[in-house]
Coordinates of C-alpha atoms and ligand atoms in Angstrom, one line a residue:
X1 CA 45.9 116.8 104.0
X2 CA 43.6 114.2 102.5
X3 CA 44.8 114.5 98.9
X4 CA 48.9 114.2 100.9
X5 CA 46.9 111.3 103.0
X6 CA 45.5 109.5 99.8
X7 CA 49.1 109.6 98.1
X8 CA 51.7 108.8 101.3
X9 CA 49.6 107.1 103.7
X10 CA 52.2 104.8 104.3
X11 CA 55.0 107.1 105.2
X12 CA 54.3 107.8 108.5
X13 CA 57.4 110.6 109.2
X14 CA 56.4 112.5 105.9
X15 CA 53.0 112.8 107.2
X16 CA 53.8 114.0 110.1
X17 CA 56.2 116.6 108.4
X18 CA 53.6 118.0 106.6
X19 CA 51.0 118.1 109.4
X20 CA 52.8 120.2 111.1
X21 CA 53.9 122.3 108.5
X22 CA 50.2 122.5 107.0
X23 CA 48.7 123.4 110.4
X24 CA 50.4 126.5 110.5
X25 CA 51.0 127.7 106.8
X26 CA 47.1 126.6 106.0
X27 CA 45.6 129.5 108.0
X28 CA 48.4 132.1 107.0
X29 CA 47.3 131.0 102.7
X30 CA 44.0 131.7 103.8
X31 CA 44.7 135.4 105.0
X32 CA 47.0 136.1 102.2
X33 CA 45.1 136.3 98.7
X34 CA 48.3 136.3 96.8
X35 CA 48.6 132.6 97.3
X36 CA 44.8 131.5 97.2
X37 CA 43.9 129.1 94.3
X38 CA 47.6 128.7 93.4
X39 CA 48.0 124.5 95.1
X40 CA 51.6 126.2 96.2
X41 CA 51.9 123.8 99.1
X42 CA 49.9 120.4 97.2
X43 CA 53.1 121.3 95.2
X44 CA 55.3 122.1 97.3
X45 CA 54.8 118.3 99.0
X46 CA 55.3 116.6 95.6
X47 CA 59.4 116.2 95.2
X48 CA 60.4 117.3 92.1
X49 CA 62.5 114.0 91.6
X50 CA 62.8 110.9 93.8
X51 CA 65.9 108.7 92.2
X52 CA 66.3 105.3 93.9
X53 CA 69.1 103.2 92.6
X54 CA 71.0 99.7 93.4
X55 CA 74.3 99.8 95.4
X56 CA 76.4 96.7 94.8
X57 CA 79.4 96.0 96.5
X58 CA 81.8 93.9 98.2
X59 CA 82.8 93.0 101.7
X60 CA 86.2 92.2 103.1
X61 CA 85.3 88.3 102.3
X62 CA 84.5 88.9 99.4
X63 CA 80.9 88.8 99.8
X64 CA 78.6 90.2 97.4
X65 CA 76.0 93.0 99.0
X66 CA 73.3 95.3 97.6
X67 CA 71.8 98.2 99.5
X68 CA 69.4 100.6 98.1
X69 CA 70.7 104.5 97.6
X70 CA 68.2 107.1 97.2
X71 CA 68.2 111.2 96.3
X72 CA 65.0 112.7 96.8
X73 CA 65.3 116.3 95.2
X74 CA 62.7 118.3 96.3
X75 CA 62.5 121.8 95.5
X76 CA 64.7 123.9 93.6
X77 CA 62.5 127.3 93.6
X78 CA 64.8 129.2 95.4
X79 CA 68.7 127.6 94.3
X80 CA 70.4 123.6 93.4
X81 CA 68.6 120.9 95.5
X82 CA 70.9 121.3 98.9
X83 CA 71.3 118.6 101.7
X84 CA 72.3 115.7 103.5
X85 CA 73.2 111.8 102.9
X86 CA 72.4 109.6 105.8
X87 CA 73.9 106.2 105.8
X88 CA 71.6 103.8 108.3
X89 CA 69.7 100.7 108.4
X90 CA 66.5 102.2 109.0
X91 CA 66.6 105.2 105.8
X92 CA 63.3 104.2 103.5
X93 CA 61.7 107.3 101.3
X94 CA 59.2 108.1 104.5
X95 CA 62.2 109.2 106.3
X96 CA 64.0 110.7 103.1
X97 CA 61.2 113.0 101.9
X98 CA 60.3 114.0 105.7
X99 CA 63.7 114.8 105.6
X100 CA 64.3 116.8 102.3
X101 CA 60.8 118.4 102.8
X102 CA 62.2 119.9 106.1
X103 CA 65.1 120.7 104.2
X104 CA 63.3 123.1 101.9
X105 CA 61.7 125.4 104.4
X106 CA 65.2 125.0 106.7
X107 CA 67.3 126.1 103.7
X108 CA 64.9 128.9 102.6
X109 CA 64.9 130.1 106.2
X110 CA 69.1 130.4 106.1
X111 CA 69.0 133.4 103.8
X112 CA 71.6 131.6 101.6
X113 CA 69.7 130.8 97.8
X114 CA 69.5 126.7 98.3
X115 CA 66.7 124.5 97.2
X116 CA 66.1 121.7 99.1
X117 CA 67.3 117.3 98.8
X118 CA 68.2 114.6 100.8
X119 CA 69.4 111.1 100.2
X120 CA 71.2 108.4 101.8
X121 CA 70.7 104.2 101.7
X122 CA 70.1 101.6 104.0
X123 CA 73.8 100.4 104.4
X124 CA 75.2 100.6 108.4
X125 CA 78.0 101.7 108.5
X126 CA 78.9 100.1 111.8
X127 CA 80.8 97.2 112.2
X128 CA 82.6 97.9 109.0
X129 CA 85.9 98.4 107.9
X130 CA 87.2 101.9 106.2
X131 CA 87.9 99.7 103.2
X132 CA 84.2 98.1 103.3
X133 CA 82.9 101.8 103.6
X134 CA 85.2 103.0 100.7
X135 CA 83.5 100.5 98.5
X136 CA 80.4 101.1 99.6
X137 CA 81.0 104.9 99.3
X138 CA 82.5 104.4 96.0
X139 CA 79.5 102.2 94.3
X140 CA 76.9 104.5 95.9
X141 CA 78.5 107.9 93.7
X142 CA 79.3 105.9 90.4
X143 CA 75.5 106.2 90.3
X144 CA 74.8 109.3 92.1
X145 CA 76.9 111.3 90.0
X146 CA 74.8 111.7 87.0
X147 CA 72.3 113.5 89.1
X148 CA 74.7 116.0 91.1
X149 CA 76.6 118.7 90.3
X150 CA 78.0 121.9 92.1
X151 CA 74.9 124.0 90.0
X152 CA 72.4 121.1 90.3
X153 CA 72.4 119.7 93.9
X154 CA 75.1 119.4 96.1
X155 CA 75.1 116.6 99.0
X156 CA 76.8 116.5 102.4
X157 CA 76.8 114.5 105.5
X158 CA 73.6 113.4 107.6
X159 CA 73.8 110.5 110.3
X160 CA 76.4 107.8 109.3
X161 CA 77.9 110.3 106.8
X162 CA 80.9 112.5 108.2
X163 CA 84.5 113.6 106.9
X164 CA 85.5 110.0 106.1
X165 CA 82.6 108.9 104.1
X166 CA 82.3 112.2 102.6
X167 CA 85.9 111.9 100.6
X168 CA 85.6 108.7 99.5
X169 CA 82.5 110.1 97.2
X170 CA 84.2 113.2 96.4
X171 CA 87.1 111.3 95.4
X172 CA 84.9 109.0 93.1
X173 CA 82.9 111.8 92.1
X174 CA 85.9 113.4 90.9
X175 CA 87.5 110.6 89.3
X176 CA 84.3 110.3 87.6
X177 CA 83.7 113.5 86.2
X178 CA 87.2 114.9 86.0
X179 CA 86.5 117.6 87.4
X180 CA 87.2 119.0 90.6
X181 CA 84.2 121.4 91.9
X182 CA 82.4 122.2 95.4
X183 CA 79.4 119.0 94.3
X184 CA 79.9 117.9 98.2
X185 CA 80.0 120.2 100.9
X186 CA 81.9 118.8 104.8
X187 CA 84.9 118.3 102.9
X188 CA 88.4 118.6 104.3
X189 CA 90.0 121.6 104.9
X190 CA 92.6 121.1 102.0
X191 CA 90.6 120.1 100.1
X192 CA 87.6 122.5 99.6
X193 CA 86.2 122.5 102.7
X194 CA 85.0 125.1 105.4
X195 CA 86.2 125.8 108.6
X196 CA 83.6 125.6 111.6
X197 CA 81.6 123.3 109.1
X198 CA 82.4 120.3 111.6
X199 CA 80.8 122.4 114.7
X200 CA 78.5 124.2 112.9
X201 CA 75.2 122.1 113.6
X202 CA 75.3 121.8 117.1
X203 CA 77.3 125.3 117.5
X204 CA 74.4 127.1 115.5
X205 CA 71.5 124.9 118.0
X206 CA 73.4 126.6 121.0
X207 CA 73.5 129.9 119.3
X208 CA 69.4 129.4 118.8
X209 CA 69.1 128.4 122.3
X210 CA 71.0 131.6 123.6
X211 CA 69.1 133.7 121.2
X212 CA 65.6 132.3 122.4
X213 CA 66.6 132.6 126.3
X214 CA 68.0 136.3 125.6
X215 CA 63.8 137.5 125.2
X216 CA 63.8 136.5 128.7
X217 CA 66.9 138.3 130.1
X218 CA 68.4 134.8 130.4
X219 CA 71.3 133.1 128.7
X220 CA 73.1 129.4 129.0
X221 CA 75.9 130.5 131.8
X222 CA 75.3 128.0 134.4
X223 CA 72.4 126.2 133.0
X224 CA 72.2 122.7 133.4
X225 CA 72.0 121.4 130.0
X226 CA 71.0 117.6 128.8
X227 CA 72.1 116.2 125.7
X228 CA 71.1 113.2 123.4
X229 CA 73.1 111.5 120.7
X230 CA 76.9 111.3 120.9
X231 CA 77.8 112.1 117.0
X232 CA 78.8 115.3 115.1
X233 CA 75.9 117.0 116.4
X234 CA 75.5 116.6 119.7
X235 CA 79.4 116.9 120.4
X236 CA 79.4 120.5 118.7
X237 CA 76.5 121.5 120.6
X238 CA 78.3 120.0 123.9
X239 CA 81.6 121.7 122.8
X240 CA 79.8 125.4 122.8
X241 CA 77.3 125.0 125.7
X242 CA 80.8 124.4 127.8
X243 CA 82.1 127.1 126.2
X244 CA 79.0 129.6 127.4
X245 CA 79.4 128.2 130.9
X246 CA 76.8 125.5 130.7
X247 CA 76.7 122.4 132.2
X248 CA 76.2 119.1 130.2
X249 CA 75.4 116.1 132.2
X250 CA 74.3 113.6 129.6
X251 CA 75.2 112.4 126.8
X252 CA 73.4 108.8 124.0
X253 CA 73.7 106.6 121.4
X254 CA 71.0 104.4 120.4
X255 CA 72.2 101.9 123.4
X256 CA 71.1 104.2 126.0
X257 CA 72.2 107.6 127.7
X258 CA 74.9 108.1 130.3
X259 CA 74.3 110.7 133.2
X260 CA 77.4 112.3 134.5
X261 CA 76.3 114.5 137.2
X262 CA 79.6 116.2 138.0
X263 CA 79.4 117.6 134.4
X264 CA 81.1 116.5 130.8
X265 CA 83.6 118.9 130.7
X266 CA 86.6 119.9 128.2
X267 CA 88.6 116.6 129.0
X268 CA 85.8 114.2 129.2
X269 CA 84.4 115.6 126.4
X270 CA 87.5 115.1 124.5
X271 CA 87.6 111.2 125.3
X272 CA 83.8 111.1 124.1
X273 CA 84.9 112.4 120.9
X274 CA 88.3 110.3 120.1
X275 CA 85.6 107.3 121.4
X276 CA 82.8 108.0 118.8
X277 CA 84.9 109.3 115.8
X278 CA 88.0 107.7 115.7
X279 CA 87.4 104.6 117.8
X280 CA 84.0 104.5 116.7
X281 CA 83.4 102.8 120.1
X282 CA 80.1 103.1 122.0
X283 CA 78.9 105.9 124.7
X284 CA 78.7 103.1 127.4
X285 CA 82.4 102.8 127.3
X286 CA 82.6 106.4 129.0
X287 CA 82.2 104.4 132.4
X288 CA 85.2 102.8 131.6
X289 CA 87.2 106.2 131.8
X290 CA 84.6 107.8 134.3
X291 CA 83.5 105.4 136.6
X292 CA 81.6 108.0 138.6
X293 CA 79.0 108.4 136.0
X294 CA 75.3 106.5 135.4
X295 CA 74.8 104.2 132.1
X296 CA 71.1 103.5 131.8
X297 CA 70.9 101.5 129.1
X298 CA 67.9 101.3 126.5
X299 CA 66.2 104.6 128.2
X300 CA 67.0 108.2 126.8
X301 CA 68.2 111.5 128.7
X302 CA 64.8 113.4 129.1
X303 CA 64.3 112.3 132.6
X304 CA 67.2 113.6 133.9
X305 CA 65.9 116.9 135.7
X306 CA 67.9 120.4 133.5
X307 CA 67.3 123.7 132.5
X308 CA 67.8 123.4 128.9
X309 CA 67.3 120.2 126.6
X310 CA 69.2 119.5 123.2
X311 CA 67.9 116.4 121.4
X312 CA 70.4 115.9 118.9
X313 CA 70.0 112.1 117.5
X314 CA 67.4 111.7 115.5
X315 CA 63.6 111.8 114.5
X316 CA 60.6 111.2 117.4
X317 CA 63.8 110.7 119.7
X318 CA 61.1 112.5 122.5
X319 CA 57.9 111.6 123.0
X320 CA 54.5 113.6 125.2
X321 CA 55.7 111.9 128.2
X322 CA 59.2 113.0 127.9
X323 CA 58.1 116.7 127.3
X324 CA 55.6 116.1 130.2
X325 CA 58.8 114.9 132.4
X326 CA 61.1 117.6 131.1
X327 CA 58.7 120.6 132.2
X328 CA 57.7 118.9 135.6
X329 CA 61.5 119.3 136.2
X330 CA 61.7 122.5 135.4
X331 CA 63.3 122.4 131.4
X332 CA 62.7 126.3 130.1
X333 CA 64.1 126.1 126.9
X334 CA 64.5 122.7 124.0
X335 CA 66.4 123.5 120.8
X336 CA 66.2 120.4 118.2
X337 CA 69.7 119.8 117.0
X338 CA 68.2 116.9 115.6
X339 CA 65.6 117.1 112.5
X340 CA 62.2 116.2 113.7
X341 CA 63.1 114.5 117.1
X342 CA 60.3 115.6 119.0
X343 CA 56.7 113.9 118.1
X344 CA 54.1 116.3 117.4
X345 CA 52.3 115.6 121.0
X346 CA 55.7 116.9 122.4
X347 CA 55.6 120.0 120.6
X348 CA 52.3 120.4 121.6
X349 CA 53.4 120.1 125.2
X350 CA 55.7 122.6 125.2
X351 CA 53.5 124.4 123.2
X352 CA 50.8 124.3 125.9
X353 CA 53.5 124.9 129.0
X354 CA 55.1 128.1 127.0
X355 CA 58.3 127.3 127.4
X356 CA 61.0 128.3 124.8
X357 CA 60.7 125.3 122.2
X358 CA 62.5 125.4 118.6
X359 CA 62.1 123.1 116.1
X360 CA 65.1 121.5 114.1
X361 CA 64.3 123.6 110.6
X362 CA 65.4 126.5 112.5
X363 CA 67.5 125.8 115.4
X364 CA 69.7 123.0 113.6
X365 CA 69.7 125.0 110.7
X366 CA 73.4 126.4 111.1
X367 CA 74.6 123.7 109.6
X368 CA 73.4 123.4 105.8
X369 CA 73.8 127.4 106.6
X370 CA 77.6 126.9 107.2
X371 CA 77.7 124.9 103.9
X372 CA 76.2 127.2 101.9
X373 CA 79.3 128.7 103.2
X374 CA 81.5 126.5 101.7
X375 CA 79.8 126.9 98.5
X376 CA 80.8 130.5 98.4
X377 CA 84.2 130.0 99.2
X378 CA 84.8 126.9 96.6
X379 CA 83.1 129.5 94.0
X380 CA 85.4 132.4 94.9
X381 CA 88.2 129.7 95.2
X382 CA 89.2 131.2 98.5
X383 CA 88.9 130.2 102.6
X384 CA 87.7 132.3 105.2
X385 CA 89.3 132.3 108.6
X386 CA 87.1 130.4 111.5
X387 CA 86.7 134.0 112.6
X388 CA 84.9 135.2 109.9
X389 CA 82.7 131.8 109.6
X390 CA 81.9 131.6 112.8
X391 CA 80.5 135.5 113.1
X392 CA 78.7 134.8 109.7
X393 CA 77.1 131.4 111.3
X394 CA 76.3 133.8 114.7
X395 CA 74.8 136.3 112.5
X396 CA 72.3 134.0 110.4
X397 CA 70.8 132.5 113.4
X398 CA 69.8 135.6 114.9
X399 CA 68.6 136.3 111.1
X400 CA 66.8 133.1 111.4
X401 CA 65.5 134.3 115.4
X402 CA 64.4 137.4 114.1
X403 CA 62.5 135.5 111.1
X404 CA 61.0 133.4 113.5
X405 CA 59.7 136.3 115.8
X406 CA 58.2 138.1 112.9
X407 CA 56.0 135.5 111.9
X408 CA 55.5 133.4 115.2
X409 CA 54.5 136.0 117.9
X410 CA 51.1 135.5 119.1
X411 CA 49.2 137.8 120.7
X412 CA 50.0 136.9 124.3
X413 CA 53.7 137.8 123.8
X414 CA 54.5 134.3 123.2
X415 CA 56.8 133.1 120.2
X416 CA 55.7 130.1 118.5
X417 CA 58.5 129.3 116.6
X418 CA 57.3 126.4 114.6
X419 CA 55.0 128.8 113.3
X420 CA 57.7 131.5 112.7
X421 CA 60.0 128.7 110.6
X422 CA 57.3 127.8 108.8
X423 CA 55.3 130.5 107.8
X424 CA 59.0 132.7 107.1
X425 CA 60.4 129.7 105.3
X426 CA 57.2 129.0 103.2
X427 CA 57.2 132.5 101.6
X428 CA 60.2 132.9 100.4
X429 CA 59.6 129.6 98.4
X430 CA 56.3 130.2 97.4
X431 CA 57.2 133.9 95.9
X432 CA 59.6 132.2 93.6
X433 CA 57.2 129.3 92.6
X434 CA 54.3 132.5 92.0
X435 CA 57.0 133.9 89.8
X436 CA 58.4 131.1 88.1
X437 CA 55.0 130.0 86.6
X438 CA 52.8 126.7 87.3
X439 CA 55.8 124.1 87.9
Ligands
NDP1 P1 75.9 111.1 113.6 O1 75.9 109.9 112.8 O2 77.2 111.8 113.8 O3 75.4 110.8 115.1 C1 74.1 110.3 115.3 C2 73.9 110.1 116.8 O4 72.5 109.8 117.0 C3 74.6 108.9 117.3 O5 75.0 109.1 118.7 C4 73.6 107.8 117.1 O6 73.9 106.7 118.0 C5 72.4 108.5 117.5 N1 71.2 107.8 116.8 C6 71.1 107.6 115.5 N2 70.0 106.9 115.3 C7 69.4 106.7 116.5 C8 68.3 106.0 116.9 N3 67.4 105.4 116.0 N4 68.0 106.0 118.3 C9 68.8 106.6 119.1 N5 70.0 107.2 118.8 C10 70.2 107.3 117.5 O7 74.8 112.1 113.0 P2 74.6 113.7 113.2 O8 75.1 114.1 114.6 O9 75.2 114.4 112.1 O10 73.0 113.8 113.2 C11 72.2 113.8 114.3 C12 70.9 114.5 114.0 O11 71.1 115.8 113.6 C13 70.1 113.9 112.8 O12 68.7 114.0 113.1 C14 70.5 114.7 111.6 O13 69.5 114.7 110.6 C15 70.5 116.1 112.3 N6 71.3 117.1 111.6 C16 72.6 116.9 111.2 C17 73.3 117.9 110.6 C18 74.7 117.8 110.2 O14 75.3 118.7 109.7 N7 75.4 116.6 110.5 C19 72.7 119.2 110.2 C20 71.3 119.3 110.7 C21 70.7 118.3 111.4 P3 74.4 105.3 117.4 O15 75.9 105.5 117.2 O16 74.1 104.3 118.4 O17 73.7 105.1 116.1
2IT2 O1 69.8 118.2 108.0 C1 70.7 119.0 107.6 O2 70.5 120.2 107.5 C2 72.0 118.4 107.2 N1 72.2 117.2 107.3 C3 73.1 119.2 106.6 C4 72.8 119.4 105.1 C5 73.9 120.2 104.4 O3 73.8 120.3 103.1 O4 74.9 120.7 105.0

């Protein structure tokens, strides 16, 4: 950790990515000799390329901008760099490489052969017009391009990147190369893309969740269930906690959380979703339609008293208080929809209590799973039914459960599953590196 200290001591969120994976994976190096001597993780934390590139474009008034676009491209042991773009104001290469580091041990952890990348720019997307995010879109691949392909590293969507912002860079990407390949994944159904890739996320969380309360006898059917974010994310893992007979009662964006206490059900939840995706409007506006419900504005969900808790916005979205709060209320089970959105002291608090807690690298990971999917399908040149997706996606997060349990039960009968993820998703990685020479 000093050497990692010395080089990135001023990205913060890396840091703490690697603390945490480093506390667990550390100990387990020591006991294995295989690995000893070998600096797999000193290289592991090193990306194997960071590209960062100007963005130049123009608004609707003509205005000149300039944002800067990034692709960090961390590991490609085990398959082509694989993962998300995220489009928001506050992306720098702290949050990218915290991000695509996670990615790796998420991605080895799927069972599907994908390296790990992420990448995204500073540009908000709110407040803008399609036409303004087109451009954007459009200036943003006419450099990306060079450095993606569908056997190199294959993008997708991240926060402030969904289906719209995802064709306007496969169309330039296409455009570009003349060539029409599977270099994005999240694309539209006729066009390439996967069914159940839209829910997959926040479906594959739910899954995780049942699958963790099932080693207790217990599953979601009338669990009280409390939600943050309002995007792709949390309204797939809303959509399938209904579905199991849970109740959502809350719901955020980055303005504050709304508390419905009758429950979000199919309708309301439908209204949240035109709102967010194709009004683009804000979660407040839900006590427009439901007047009933609570908006507490600048405060997130975690004091709400539930059962089960879902962060699904983003990173240190829940802090030791809020895990304090959550388990004086009675919270048995938190599945991170979200990558990284619990600070360390809240894992630790969970930790401590011994309550079901799984981190985002495996109980988000049905997502980049479900696109590794797509991959398959755009290579065969054929589409599975949501059927046969959907069991696939069901099967590899038990795959990923079962991982976890392997290499995170403790003595006690506990699971630690940020042990599990880590330790299950570090060896697969590190066998190929061993094999594949000093790299
Ligand atoms: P979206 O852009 O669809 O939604 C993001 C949501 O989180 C919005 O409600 C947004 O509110 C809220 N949010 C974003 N930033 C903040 C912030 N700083 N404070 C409070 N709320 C915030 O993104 P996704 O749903 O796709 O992503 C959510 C999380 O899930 C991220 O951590 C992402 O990395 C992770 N993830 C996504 C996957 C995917 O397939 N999309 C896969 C695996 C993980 P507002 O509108 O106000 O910004
Ligand atoms: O964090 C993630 O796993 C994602 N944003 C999805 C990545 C992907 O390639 O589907």
């Amino acid at each position: 950790m000093d050497e990692v200290r010395a080089r990135n001591g001023h990205e913060p969120e890396f840091l703490q990515a690697v603390q945490e994976v480093a506390d667990t994976v550390i100990p387990y190096i020591a006991d294995n000799e295989i690995y000893n001597g070998k600096n797999i993780l000193l290289r592991m934390v090193e990306p194997e390329r960071l590209i960062s590139f100007r963005v130049a474009w123009v608004d609707d008034d003509g205005e000149i901008h300039v944002n800067r676009g990034y692709r960090i491209q961390m590991n490609s042991a085990i398959g082509p760099y694989k993962g998300g773009l995220r489009f928001h104001p506050t992306v720098n290469a702290s949050i990218l490489k915290f991000l695509a580091f996670e990615q790796v041990f998420k991605n080895s952890l799927t069972t599907l052969p994908m390296g790990g990348g992420k990448g995204g720019s500073d540009f908000d997307p709110k407040g803008k017009s399609d036409d303004e995010v087109m451009r954007f879109c459009h200036a943003f691949m006419a450099e990306l391009f060079r450095h993606i392909g569908p056997f190199t590293d294959i993008p997708a969507g991240d926060i402030g990147v969904g289906a719209r912002e995802i064709g306007f860079l496969f169309g330039k990407y296409k455009r570009i190369q003349n060539e029409f390949t599977g270099v994005l994944t999240g694309k539209g159904l006729s066009w390439g893309g996967s069914k159940i890739r839209p829910e997959a996320t926040g479906y594959g969380t739910v899954y995780f969740a049942q699958d963790m309360l099932l080693t207790k006898n217990d599953d979601i059917d009338g669990k009280k269930v409390v939600i943050s974010g309002s995007g792709n994310v949390a309204q797939f893992a809303a959509e399938k906690t209904l579905q199991l007979g849970g109740k959502v009662v809350t719901l955020s964006d980055s303005g504050g959380y709304i508390y419905d206490k009758e429950g979000i059900d199919k309708e309301k939840l439908a209204f949240v979703m035109d709102l967010k995706n194709n009004k683009r409007g804000r979660i407040s506006e839900y006590l427009d339609k439901y007047p009933s419900a609570e908006y507490h504005k600048g405060k997130t969900p975690w004091e709400v008293p539930c059962d089960i808790a879902l962060p699904c916005a983003t990173q240190n979205e829940l802090n030791g208080e809020d895990a304090k709060t959550l388990i004086k209320n009675g919270c048995i089970c938190v599945a991170e929809g979200a990558n990284m959105p619990s600070a360390l002291e809240a894992v630790h608090t969970f930790q401590d209590a011994k309550i079901l807690f799984a981190p985002g690298k495996a109980s988000n990971a049905g997502g980049v799973a479900t696109s590794g999917l797509e991959m398959s399908q755009n290579s065969l040149r054929i589409s599975w039914t949501r059927e046969e997706v959907d069991e696939r996606l069901k099967g590899i997060m038990k795959d990923i459960h079962d991982s976890c349990i392997e290499h995170g039960l403790e003595e006690d009968g506990y699971c630690n599953y940020v042990k599990g993820a880590n330790i299950a998703g570090f060896v697969k990685v590190a066998d190929a590196m061993l094999a594949q020479g000093v790299i």
